[in-house]
PDB file of C-alpha atoms in Angstrom:
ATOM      1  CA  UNK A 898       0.000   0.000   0.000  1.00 43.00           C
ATOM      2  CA  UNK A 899       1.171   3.217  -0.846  1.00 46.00           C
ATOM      3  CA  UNK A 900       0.744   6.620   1.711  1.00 52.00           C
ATOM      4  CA  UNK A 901       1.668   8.762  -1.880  1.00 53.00           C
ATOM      5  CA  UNK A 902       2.682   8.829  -4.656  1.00 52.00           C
ATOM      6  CA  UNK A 903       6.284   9.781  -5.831  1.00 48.00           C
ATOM      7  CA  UNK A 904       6.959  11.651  -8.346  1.00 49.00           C
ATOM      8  CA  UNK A 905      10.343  13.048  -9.606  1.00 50.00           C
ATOM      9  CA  UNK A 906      10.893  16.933  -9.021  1.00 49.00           C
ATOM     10  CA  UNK A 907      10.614  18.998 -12.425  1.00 45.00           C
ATOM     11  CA  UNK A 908      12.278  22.664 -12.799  1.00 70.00           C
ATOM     12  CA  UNK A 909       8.256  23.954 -13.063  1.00 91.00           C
ATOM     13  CA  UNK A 910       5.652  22.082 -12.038  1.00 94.00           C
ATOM     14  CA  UNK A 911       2.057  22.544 -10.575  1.00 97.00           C
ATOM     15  CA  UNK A 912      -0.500  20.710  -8.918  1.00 97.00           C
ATOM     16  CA  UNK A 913      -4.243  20.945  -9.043  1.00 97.00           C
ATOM     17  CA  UNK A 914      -6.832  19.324  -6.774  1.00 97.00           C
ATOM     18  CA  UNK A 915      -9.975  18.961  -8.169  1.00 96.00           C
ATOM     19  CA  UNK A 916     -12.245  18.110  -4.949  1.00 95.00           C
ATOM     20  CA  UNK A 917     -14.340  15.198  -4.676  1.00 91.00           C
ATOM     21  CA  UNK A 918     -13.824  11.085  -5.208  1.00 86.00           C
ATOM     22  CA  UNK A 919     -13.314  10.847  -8.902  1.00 88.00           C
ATOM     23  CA  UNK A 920     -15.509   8.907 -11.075  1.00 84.00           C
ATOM     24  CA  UNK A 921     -13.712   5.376 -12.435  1.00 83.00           C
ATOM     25  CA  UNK A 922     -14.384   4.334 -16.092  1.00 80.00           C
ATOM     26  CA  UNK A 923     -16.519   1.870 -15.077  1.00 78.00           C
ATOM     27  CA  UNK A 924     -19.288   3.627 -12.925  1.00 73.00           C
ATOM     28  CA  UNK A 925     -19.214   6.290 -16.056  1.00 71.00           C
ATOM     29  CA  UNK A 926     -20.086   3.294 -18.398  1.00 69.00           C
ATOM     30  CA  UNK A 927     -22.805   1.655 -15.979  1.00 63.00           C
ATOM     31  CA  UNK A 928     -24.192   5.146 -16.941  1.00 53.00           C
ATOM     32  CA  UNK A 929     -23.952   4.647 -20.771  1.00 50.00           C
ATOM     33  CA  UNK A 930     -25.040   1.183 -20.703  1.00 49.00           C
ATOM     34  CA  UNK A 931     -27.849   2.050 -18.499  1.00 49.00           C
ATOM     35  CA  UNK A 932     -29.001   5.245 -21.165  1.00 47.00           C
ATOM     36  CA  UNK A 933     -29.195   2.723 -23.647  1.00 49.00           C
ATOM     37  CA  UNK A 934     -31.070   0.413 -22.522  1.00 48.00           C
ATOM     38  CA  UNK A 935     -33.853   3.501 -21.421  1.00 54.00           C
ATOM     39  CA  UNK A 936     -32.919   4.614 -18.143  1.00 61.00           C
ATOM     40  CA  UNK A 937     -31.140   8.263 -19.140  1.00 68.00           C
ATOM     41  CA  UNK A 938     -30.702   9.774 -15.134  1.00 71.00           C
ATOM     42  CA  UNK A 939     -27.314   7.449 -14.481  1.00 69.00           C
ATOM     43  CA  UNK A 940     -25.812   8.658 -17.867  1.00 70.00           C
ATOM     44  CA  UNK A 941     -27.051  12.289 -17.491  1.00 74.00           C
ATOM     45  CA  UNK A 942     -25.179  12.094 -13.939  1.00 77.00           C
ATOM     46  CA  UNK A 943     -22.383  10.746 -15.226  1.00 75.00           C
ATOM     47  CA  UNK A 944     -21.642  13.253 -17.973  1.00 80.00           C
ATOM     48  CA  UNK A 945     -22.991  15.768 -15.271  1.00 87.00           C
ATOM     49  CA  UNK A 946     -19.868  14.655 -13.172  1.00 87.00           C
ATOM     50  CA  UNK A 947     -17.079  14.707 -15.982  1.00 88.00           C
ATOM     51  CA  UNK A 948     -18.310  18.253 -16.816  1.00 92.00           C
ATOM     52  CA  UNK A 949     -17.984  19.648 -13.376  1.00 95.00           C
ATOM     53  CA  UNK A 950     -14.070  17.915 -13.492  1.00 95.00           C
ATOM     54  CA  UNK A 951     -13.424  20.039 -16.284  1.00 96.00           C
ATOM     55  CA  UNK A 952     -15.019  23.201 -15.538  1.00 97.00           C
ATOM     56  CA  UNK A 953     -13.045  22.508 -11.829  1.00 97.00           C
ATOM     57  CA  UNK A 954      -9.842  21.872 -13.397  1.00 97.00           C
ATOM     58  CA  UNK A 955     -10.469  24.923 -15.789  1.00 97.00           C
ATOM     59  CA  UNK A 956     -10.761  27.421 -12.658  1.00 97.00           C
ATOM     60  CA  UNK A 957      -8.141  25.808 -10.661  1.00 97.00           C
ATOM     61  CA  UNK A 958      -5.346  25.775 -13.521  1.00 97.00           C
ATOM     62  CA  UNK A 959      -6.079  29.430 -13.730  1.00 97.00           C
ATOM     63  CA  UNK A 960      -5.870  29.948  -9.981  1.00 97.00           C
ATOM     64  CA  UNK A 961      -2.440  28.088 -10.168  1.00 96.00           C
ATOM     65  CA  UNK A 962      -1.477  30.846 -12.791  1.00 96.00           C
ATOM     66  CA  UNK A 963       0.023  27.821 -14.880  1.00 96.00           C
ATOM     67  CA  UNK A 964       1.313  29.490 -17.812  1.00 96.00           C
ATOM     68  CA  UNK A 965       1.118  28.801 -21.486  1.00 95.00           C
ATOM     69  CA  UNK A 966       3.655  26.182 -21.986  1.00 95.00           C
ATOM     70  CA  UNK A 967       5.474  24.854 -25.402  1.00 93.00           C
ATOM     71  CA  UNK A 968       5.272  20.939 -24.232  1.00 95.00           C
ATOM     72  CA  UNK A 969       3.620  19.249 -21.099  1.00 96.00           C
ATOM     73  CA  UNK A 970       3.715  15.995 -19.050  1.00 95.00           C
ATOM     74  CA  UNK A 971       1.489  14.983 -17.105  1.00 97.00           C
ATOM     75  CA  UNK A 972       0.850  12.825 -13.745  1.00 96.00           C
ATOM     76  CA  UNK A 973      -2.534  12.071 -12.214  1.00 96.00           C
ATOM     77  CA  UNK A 974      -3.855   9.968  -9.588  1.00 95.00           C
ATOM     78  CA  UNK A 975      -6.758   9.672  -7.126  1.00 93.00           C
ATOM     79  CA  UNK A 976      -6.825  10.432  -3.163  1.00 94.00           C
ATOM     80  CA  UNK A 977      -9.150   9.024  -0.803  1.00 90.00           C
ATOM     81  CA  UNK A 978     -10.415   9.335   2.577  1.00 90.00           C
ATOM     82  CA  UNK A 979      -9.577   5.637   3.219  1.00 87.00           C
ATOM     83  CA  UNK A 980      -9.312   2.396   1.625  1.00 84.00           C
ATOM     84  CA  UNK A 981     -12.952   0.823   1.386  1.00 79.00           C
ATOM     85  CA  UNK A 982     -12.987  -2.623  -0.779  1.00 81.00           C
ATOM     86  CA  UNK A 983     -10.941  -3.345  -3.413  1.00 79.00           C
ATOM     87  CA  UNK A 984      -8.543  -0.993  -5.149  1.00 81.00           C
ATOM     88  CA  UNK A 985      -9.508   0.297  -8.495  1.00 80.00           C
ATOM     89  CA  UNK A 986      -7.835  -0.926 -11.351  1.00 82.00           C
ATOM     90  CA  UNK A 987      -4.770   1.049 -13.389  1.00 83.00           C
ATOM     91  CA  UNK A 988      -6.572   2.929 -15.732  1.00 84.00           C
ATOM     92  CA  UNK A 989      -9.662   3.465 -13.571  1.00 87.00           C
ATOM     93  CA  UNK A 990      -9.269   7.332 -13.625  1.00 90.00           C
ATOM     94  CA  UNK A 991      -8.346   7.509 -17.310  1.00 90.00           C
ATOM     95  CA  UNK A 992     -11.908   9.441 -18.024  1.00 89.00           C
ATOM     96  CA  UNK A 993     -11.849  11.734 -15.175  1.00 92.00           C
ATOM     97  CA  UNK A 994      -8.354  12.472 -16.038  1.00 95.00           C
ATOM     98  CA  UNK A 995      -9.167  13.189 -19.723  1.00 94.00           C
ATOM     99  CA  UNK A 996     -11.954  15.449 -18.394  1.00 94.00           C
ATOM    100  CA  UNK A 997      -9.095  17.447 -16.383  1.00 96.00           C
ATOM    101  CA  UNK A 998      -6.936  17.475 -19.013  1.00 97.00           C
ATOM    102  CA  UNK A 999      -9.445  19.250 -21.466  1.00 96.00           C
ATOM    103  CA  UNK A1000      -9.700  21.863 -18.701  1.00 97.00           C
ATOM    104  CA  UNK A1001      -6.377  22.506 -18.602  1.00 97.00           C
ATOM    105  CA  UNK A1002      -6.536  23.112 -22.462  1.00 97.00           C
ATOM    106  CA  UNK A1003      -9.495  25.056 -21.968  1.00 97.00           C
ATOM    107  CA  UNK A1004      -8.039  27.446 -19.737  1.00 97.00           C
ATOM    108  CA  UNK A1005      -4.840  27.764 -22.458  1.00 97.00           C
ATOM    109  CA  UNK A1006      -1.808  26.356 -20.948  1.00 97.00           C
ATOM    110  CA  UNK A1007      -1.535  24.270 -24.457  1.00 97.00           C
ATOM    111  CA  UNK A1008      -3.414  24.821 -27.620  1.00 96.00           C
ATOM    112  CA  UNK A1009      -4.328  21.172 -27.740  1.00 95.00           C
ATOM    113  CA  UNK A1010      -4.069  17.648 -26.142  1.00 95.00           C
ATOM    114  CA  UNK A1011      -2.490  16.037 -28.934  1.00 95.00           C
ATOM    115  CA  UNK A1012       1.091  14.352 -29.003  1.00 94.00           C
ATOM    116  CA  UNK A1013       2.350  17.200 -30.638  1.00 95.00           C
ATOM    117  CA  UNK A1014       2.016  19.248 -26.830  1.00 96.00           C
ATOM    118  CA  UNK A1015       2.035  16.148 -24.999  1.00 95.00           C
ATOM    119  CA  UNK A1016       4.577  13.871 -26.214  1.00 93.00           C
ATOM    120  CA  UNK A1017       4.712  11.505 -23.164  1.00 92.00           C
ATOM    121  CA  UNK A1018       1.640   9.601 -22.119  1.00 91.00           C
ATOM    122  CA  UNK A1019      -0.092  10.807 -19.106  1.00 93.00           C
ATOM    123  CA  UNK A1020       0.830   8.735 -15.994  1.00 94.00           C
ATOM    124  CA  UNK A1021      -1.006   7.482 -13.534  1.00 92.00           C
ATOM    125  CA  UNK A1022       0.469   7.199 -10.025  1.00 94.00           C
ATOM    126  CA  UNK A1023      -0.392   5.106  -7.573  1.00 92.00           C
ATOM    127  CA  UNK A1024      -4.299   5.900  -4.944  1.00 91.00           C
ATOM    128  CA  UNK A1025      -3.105   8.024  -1.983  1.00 92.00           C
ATOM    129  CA  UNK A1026      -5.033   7.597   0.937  1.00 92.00           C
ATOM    130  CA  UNK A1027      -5.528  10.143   3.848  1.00 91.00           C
ATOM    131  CA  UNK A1028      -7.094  13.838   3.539  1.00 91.00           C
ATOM    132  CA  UNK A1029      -9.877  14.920   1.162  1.00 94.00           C
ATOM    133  CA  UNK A1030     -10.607  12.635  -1.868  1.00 94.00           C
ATOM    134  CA  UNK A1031      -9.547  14.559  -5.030  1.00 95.00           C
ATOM    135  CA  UNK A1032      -8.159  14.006  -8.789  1.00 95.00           C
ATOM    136  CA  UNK A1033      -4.931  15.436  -8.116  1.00 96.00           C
ATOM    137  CA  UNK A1034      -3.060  16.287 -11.488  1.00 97.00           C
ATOM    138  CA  UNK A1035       0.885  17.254 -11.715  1.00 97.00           C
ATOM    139  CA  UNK A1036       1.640  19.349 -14.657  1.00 96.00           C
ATOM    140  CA  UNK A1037       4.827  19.928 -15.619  1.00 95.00           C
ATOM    141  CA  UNK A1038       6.682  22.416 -18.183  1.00 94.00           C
ATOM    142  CA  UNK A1039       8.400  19.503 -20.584  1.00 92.00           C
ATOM    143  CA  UNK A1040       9.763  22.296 -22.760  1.00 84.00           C
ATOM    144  CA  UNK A1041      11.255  24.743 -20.723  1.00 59.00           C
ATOM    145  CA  UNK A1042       9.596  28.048 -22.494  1.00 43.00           C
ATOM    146  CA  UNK A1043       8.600  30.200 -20.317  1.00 40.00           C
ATOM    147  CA  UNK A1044       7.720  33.246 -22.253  1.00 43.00           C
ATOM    148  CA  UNK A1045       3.998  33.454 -21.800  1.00 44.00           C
ATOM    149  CA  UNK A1046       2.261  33.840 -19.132  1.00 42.00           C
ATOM    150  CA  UNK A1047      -1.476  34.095 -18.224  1.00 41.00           C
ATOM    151  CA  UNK A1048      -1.824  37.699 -18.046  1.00 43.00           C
ATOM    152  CA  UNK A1049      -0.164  38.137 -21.759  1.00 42.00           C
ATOM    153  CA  UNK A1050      -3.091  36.111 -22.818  1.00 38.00           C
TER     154      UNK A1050
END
């Protein structure tokens, strides 16, 4: 079991919290399967919930004052209260992640999620347990240009 996870110290990085036990990839598709076969309040709440995740991560990359950045890694993972059950599987954030990710676009730190801005894969860290449950995403500047800033936007 892990108390953390590690990650290795960049020359600019930031972290955002985005409050709240993030949804896995499998409740949000127990809300797609559900939709299709009539019942549309699970998949309503479920795209409800990956909405608010990237409106959240929107206002709290701008709060961070992450600047516009030529290239950027990224490192995610999940904090909860406490263990309860089983872990989640690797991968098990991917969506909520994604969601965060587009918010971090939208609030124009990088034109666009594609390889050509992010040219490592995302990775996902190990749960943290302890303190309030969160998506917790690391960004890091992968290109080192640091002419552009928020306020010049």
């Amino acid at each position: 079991m892990s108390n953390g996870p590690v990650a290795r110290p960049a020359q600019r990085s930031w972290i955002i919290e985005i409050p709240g036990r993030p949804p896995t990839v499998n409740s949000l598709q127990r809300g797609y399967v559900i939709s299709v076969a009539g019942s549309h309040k699970q998949a309503r709440e479920a795209s409800q919930k990956v909405a608010q995740i990237r409106r959240d991560a929107t206002i709290l990359t701008r709060a961070a004052r992450v600047p516009v950045l030529g290239l950027g890694r990224f490192f995610y993972y999940a904090r909860y209260e406490k263990k309860r059950g089983r872990e989640p599987d690797w991968g098990a954030f991917a969506s909520a992640f994604k969601a965060a990710l587009d918010g971090v676009v939208d609030a124009g730190v990088l034109p666009d999620d594609s390889r050509k801005f992010i040219p490592d894969a995302p990775t996902e860290l190990p749960i943290s347990y302890g303190g309030s449950p969160a998506l917790v995403v690391l960004i890091e500047d992968a290109a080192g240009d640091h002419t552009q800033t928020l306020e010049s936007r």
